[in-house]
Coordinates of C-alpha atoms and ligand atoms in Angstrom, one line a residue:
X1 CA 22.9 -20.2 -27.0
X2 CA 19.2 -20.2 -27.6
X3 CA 15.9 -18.8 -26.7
X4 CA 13.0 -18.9 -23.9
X5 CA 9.6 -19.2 -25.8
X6 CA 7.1 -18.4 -24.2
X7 CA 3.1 -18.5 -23.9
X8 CA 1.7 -15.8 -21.5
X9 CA -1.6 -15.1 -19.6
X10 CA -1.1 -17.8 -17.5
X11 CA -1.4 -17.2 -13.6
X12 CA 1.5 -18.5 -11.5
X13 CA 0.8 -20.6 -8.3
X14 CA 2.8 -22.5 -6.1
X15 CA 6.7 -22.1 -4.3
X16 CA 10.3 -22.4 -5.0
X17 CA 13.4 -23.0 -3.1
X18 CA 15.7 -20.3 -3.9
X19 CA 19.1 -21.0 -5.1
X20 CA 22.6 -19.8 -3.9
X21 CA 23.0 -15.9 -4.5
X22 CA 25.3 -15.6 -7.5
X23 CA 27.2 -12.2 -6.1
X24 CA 27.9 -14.1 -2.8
X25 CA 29.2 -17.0 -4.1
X26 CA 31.7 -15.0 -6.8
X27 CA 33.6 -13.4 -5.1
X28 CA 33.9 -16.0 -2.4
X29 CA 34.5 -18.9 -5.0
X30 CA 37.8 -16.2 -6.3
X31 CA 38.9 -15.8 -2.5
X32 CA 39.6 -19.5 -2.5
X33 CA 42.7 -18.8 -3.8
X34 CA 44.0 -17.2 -1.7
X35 CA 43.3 -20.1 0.5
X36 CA 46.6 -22.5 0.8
X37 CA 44.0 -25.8 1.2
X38 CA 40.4 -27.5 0.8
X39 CA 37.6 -25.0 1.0
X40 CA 34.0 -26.7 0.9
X41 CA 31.1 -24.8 -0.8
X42 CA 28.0 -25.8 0.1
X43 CA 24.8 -24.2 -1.4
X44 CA 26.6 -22.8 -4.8
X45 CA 24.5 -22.2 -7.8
X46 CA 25.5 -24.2 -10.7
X47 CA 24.9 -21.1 -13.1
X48 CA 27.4 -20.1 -16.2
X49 CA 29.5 -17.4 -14.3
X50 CA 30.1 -19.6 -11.4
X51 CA 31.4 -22.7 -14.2
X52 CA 33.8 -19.6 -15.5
X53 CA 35.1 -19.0 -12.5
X54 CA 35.7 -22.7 -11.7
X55 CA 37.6 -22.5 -15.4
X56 CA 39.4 -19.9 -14.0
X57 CA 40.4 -21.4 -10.7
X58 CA 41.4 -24.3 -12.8
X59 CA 43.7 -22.3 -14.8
X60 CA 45.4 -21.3 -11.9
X61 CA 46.1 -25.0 -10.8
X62 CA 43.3 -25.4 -8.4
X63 CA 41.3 -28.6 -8.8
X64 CA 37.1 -28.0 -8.2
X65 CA 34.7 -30.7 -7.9
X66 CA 31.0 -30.6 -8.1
X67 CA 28.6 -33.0 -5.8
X68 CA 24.8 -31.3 -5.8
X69 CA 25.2 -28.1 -5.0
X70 CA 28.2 -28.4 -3.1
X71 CA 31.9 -27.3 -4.7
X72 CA 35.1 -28.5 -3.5
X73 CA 38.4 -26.1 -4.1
X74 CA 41.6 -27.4 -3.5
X75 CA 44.4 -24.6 -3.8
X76 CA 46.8 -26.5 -2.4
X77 CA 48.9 -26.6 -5.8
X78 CA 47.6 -23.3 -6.9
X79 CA 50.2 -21.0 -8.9
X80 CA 50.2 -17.0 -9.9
X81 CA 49.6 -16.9 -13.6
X82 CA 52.3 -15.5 -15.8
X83 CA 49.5 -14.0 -18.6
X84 CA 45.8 -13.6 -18.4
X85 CA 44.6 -16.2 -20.4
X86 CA 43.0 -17.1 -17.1
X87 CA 40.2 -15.8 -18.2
X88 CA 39.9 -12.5 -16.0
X89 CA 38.2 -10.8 -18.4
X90 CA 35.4 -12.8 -19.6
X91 CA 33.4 -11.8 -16.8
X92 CA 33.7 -8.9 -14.6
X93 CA 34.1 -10.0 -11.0
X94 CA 37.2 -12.0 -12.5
X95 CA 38.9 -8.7 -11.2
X96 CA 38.1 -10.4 -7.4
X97 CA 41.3 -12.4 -8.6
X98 CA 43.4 -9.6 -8.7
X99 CA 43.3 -9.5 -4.6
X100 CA 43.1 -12.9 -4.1
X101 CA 46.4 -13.5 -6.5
X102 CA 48.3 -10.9 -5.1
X103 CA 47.4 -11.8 -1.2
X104 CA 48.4 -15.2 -2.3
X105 CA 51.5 -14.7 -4.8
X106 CA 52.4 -11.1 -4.5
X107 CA 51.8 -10.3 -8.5
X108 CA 49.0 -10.9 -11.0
X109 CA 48.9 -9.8 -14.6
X110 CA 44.7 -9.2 -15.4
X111 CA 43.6 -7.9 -17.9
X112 CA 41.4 -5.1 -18.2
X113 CA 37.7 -6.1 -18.1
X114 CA 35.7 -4.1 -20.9
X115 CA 32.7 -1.9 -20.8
X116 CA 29.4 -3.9 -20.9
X117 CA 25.4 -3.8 -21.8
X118 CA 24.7 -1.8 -18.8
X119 CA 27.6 1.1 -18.8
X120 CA 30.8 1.6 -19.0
X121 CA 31.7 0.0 -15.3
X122 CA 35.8 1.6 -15.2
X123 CA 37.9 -0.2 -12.3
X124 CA 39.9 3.0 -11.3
X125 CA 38.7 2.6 -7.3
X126 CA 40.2 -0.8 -7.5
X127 CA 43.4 0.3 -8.7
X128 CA 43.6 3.3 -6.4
X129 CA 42.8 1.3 -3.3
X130 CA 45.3 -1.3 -4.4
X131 CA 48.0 1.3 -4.5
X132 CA 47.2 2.6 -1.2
X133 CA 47.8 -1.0 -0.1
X134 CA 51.6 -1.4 -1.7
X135 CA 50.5 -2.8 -4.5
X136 CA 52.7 -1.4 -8.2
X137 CA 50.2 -1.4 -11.1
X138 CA 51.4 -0.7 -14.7
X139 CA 49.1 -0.6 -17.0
X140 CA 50.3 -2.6 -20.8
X141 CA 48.1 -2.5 -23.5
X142 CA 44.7 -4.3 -22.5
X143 CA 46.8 -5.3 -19.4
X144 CA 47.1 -4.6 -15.8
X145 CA 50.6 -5.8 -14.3
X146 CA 50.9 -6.0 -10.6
X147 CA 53.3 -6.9 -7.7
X148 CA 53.8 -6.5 -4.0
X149 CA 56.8 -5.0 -2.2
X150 CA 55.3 -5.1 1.4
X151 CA 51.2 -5.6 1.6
X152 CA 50.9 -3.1 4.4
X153 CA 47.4 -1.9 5.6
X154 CA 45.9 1.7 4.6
X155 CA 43.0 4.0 5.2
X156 CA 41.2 4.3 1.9
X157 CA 38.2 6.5 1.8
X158 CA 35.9 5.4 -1.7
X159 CA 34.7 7.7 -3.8
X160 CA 31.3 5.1 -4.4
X161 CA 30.4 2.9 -1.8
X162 CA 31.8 0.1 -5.0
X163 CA 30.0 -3.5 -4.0
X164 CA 33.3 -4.8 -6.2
X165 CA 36.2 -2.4 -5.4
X166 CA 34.7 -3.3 -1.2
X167 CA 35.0 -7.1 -1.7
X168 CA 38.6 -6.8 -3.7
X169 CA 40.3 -4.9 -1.0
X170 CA 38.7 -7.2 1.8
X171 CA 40.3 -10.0 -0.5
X172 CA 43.8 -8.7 -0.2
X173 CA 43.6 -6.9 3.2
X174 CA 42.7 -9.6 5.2
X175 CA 46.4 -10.8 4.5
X176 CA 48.0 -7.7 4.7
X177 CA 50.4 -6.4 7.7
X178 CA 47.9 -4.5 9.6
X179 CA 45.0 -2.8 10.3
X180 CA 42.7 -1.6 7.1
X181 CA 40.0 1.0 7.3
X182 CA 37.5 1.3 4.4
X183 CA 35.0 4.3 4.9
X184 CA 32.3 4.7 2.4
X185 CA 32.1 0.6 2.3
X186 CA 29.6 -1.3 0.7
X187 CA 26.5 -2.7 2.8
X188 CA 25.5 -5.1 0.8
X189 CA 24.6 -8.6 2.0
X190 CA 26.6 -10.2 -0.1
X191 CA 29.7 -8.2 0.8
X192 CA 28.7 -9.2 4.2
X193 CA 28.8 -13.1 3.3
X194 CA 32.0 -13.0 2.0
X195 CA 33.3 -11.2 5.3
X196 CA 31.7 -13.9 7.0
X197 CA 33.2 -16.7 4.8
X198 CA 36.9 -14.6 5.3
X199 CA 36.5 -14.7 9.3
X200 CA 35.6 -19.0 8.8
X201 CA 39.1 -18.6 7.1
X202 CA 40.5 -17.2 10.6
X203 CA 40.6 -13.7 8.9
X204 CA 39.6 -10.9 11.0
X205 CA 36.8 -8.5 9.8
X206 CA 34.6 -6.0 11.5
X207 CA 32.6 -3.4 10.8
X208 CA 30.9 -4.8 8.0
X209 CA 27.0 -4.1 6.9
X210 CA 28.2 -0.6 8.0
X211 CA 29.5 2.2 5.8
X212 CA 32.8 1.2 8.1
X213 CA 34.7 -1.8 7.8
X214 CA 37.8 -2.6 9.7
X215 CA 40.1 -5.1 8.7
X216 CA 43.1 -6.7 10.5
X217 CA 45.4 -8.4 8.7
X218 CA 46.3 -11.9 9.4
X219 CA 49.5 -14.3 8.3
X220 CA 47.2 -16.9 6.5
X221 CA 43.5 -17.6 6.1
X222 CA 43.2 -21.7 6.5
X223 CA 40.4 -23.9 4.6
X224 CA 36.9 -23.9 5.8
X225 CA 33.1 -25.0 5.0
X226 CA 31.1 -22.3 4.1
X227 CA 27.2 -22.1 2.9
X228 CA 26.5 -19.6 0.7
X229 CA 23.6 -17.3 1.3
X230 CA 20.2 -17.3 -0.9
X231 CA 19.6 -15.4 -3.9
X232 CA 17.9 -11.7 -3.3
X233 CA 17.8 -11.0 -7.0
X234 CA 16.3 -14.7 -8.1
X235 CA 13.7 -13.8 -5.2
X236 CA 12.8 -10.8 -6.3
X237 CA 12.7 -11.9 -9.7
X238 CA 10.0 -14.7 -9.0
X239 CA 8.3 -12.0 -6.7
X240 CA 7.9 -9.9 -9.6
X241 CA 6.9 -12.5 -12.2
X242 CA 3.6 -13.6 -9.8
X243 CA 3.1 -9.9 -9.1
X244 CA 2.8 -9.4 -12.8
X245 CA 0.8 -12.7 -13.8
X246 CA -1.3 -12.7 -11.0
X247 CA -1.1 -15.5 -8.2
X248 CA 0.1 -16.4 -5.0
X249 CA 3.8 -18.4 -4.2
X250 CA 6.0 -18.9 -1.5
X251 CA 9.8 -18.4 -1.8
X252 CA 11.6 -20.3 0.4
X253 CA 15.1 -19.0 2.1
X254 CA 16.4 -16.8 4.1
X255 CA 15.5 -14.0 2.4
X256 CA 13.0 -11.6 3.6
X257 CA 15.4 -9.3 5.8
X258 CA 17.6 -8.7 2.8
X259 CA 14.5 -7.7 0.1
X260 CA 12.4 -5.3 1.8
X261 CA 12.6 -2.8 -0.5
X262 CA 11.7 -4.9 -3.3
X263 CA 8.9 -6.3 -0.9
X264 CA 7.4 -2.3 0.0
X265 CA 7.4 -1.8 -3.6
X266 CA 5.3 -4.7 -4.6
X267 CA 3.1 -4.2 -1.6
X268 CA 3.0 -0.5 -2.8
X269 CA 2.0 -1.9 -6.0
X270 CA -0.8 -3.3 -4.5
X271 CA 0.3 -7.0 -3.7
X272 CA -0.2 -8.7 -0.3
X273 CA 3.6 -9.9 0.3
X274 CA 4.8 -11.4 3.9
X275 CA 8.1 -12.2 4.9
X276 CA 9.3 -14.8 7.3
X277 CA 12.7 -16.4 8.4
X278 CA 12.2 -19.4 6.0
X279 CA 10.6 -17.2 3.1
X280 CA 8.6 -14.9 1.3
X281 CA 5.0 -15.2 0.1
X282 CA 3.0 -12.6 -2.3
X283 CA -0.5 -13.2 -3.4
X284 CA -1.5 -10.9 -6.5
X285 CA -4.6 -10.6 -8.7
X286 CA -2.6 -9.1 -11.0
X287 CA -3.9 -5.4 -11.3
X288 CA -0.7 -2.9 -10.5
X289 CA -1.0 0.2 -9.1
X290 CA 1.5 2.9 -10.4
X291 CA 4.4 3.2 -8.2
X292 CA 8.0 5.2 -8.9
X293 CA 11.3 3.8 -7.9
X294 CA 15.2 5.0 -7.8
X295 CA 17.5 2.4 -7.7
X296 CA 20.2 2.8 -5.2
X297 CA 22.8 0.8 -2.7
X298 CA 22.1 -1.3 -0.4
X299 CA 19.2 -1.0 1.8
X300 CA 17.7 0.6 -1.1
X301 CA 15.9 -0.2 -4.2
X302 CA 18.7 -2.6 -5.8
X303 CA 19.6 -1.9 -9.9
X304 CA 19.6 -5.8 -10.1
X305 CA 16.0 -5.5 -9.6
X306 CA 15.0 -2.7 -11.7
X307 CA 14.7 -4.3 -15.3
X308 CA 12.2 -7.5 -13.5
X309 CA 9.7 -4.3 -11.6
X310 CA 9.8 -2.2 -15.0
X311 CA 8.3 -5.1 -16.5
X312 CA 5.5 -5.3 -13.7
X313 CA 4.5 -1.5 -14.1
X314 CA 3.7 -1.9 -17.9
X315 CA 0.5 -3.0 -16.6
X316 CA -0.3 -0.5 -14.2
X317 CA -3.6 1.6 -13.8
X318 CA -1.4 4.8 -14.0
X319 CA 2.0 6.3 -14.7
X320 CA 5.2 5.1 -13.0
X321 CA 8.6 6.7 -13.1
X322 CA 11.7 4.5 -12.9
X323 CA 15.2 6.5 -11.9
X324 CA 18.5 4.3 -12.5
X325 CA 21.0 5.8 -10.5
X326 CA 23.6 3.0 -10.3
X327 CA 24.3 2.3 -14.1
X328 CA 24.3 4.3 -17.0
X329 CA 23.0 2.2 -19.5
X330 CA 20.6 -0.2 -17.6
X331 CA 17.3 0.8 -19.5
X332 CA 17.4 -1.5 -22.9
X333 CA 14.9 -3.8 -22.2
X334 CA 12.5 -0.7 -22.5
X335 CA 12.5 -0.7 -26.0
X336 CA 12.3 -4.2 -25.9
X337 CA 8.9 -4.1 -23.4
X338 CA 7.7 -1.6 -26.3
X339 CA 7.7 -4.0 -29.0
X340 CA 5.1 -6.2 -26.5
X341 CA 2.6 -3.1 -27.2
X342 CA 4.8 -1.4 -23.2
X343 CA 4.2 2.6 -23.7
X344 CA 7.8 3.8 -22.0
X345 CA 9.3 7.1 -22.7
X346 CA 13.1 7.4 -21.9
X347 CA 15.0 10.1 -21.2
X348 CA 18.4 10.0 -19.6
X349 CA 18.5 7.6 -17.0
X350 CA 14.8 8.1 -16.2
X351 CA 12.1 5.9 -17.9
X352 CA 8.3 7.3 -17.8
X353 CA 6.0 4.1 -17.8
X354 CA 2.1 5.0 -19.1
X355 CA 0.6 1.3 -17.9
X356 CA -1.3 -0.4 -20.6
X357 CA -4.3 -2.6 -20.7
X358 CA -2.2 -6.0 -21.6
X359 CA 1.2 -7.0 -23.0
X360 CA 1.2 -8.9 -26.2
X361 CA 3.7 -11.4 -27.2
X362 CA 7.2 -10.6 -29.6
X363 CA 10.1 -11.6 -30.6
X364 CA 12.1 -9.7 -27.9
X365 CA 16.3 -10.0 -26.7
X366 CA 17.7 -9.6 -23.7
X367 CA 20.8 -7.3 -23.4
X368 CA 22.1 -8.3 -20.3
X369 CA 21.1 -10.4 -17.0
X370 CA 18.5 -8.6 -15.7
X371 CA 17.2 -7.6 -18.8
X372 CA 16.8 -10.8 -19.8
X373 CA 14.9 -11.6 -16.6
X374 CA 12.9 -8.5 -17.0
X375 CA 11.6 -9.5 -20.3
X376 CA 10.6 -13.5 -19.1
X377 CA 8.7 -11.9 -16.6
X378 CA 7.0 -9.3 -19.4
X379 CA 6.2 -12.7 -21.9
X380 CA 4.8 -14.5 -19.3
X381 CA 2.2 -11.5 -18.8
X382 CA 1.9 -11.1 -22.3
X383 CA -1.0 -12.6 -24.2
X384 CA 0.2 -14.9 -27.0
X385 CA 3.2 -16.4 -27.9
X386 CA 7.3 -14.5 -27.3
X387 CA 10.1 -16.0 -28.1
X388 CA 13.1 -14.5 -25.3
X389 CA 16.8 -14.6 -26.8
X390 CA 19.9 -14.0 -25.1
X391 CA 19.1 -16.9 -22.7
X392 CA 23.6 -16.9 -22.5
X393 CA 22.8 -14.0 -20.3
X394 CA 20.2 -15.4 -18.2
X395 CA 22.0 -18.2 -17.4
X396 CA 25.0 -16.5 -16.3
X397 CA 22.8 -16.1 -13.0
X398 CA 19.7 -18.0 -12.9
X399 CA 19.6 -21.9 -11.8
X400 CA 16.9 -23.8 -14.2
X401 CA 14.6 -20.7 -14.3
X402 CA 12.5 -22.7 -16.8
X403 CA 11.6 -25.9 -14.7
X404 CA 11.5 -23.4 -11.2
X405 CA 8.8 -21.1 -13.5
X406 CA 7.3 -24.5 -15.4
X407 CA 6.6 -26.0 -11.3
X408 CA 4.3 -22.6 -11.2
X409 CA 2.4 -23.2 -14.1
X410 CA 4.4 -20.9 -16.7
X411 CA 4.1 -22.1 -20.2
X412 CA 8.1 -21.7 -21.1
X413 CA 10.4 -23.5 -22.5
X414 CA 14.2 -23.4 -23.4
X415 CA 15.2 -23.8 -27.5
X416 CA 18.4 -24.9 -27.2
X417 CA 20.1 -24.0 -30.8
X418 CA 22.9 -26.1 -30.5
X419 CA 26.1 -22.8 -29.9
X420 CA 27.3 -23.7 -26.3
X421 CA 26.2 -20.6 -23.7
X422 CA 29.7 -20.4 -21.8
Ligands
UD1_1 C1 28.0 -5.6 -8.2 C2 27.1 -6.7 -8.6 C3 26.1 -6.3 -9.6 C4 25.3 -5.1 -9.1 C5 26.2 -4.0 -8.6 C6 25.5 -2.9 -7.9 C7 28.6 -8.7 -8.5 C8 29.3 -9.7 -9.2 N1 28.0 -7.8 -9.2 O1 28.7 -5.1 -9.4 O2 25.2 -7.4 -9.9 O3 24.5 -4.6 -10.1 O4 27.2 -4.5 -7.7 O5 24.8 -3.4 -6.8 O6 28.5 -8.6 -7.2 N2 32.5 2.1 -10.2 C9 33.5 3.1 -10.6 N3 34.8 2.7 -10.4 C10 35.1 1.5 -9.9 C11 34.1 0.6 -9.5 C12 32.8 0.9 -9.7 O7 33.2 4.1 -11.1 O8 36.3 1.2 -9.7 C13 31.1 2.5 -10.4 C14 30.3 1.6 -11.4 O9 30.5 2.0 -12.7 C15 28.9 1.8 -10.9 C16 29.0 2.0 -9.4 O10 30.4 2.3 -9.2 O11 28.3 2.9 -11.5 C17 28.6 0.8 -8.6 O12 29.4 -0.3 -9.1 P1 29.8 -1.5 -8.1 O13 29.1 -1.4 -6.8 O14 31.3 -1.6 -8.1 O15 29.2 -2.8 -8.9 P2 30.0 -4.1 -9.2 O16 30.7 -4.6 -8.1 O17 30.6 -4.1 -10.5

């Protein structure tokens, strides 16, 4: 546990390499599982949900091993867990293990994960799609208890095009005794990357990055070596940080393709941004015009995103609307931005932004991930001193985001007080 503090009005200059994408390498690190042998990881973000998913893995008898940025699984001696005190729970894409214990072991006991910060997030398309695929789910107090007769491919139609309840059933599926359609599927890259890291297994996807994804089981997927793609949120996060200080960086991955929204934004916003294979730069003086934005899926505006650009428009020479369509409760760190001297009215799910002249510096805390992120990027505008808590947040998905933002001339540094984080 501890805090960011932080001394704003400082411009930002220079570039970063990009880490491993955190949602990419999640639900691929809980797939290994269900892989009888050695999978090799290569490009993995060393970030607090990724270290609680090696705990879990661990738990389940898997042995991982970090070199750099590289994670070794072995599931060789892997076993189903008889309780949950695996951990599935303490975050929310532990409920990836549910389809990679049942492809592997035929049952898995979970338990249920809770609401969060950001909404209420219920699992009920993963348990429906489950059940289409054979799977029996009793619920026990906070406890899902599941088994397999026969894993037999389905047809299942979802409701939301789920990024979660998408990757869960290509988990299980890919083992299961023929062919699975899923309509209404997910487009996200990282859903993508892990169909990408299941067909390296000898799994047999297609479809996918289309609202189609067809799926034919296979006996076994075997061990591979596997890089996990760049970050799109940690991009767009720095992105938005120079935006709002003023400056010009280059981000460097593979990255453009997958952040073009964020990019047309920023550009609307007045920023000069170009994107090439190896990277992203944006040069900004630091005046915003006043843009509005609903967050969507995939290509669209992503809600990963929204907290970071609603920190941006505070500043800008007009009124802004931000719409948050994929969460309920994602809009916190607006009361937050207020206490910096933001003027933000919300109503509902929609937040009216009246830019201001400058931020000033406060004592602000970050609900949740993004939020968190959101409100670094708002004290590093800010004139004066802020002090950022809930830094156990951040670093669930962000890779030294002090020394990356120190290397650009940010005045921030991490208070450790002494709690652990994970
Ligand atoms: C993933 C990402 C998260 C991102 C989100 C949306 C990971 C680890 N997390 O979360 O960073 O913000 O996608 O891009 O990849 N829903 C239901 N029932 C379900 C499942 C979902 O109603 O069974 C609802 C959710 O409450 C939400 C919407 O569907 O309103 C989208 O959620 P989903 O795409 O599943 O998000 P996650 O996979 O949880």
């Amino acid at each position: 546990m501890g805090s960011y503090l932080i001394e704003g009005g400082r411009q930002l200059n220079g570039s970063i390499v990009v880490s491993g994408s955190k949602n990419a390498a999640l639900p691929v690190l809980c797939t290994t599982l269900l892989v009888d042998g050695v999978s090799v990881i290569k490009n993995c973000p060393r970030i607090t949900d990724v270290l609680d998913t090696c705990r879990m893995l661990d738990d389940f008898g898997c042995t991982t091993k970090w070199e750099g940025n590289t994670l070794t699984v072995d599931s060789r001696n892997a076993f189903a867990s008889e309780d949950s005190s695996t951990g599935a729970g303490k975050i929310r894409s532990s409920i990836l293990f549910m389809g990679a214990e049942l492809g592997r072991f035929h049952k898995a006991v979970v338990h249920k994960p809770g609401g969060c910060q950001i909404g209420k997030r219920p699992v009920d398309m993963h348990i429906e799609s489950f059940r289409k695929l054979g799977v029996t789910i009793t619920e026990e107090d906070e406890m899902y208890i599941c088994s397999l007769g026969k894993l037999k491919g389905s047809d299942i139609k979802l409701r939301i095009p789920s990024v979660g309840t998408t990757e869960n059933i290509l988990i299980l599926a890919s083992v299961a005794e023929g062919e699975t359609i899923i309509e209404n599927a997910a487009k996200e890259p990282e859903v993508c990357a892990l169909c990408d890291f299941i067909n390296s297994c000898g799994g047999k996807i297609s479809g996918y990055g289309t609202e189609k994804i067809v799926i034919e089981g296979v006996k076994k997927l075997h061990a591979t070596e596997f890089e996990i793609i760049s970050d799109r949120i940690e991009t767009g996060t720095f992105l938005c940080a120079v935006a709002g200080c003023g400056g010009d960086i280059f981000v460097k991955g593979n990255v453009s393709a997958q952040s073009q929204a964020v990019m047309n934004k920023l550009e609307m916003c007045g920023c000069l941004v170009k994107g090439c294979d190896c990277g992203i730069r944006l040069v900004s003086s630091g005046k915003i015009n006043p843009i509005n934005i609903t967050t969507a899926v995939y290509p669209l505006f992503p809600t990963d995103m929204q907290p970071q650009i609603m920190s941006v428009l505070t500043i800008s020479s007009g009124i802004s609307i931000i719409t948050e369509s994929v969460f309920e409760k994602r809009l916190s760190h607006a009361f937050e931005l207020i206490k910096m001297g933001a003027e933000i009215d919300v109503k509902g799910s929609r937040a009216t932004i009246y830019g201001v002249d400058k931020l000033h510096g406060a004592k602000v805390y970050g609900h949740d991930l993004r939020a968190g992120a959101g409100l670094i990027i708002a004290a590093l505008m800010a004139e004066g001193k802020s002090e950022v808590f809930g830094s156990e947040y951040v670093k669930r998905g962000y890779e030294n985001i002090e020394q990356k933002l120190q290397n650009l001339g940010a005045s921030i540094l991490f208070e450790n007080t002494g709690e652990t984080d994970v």
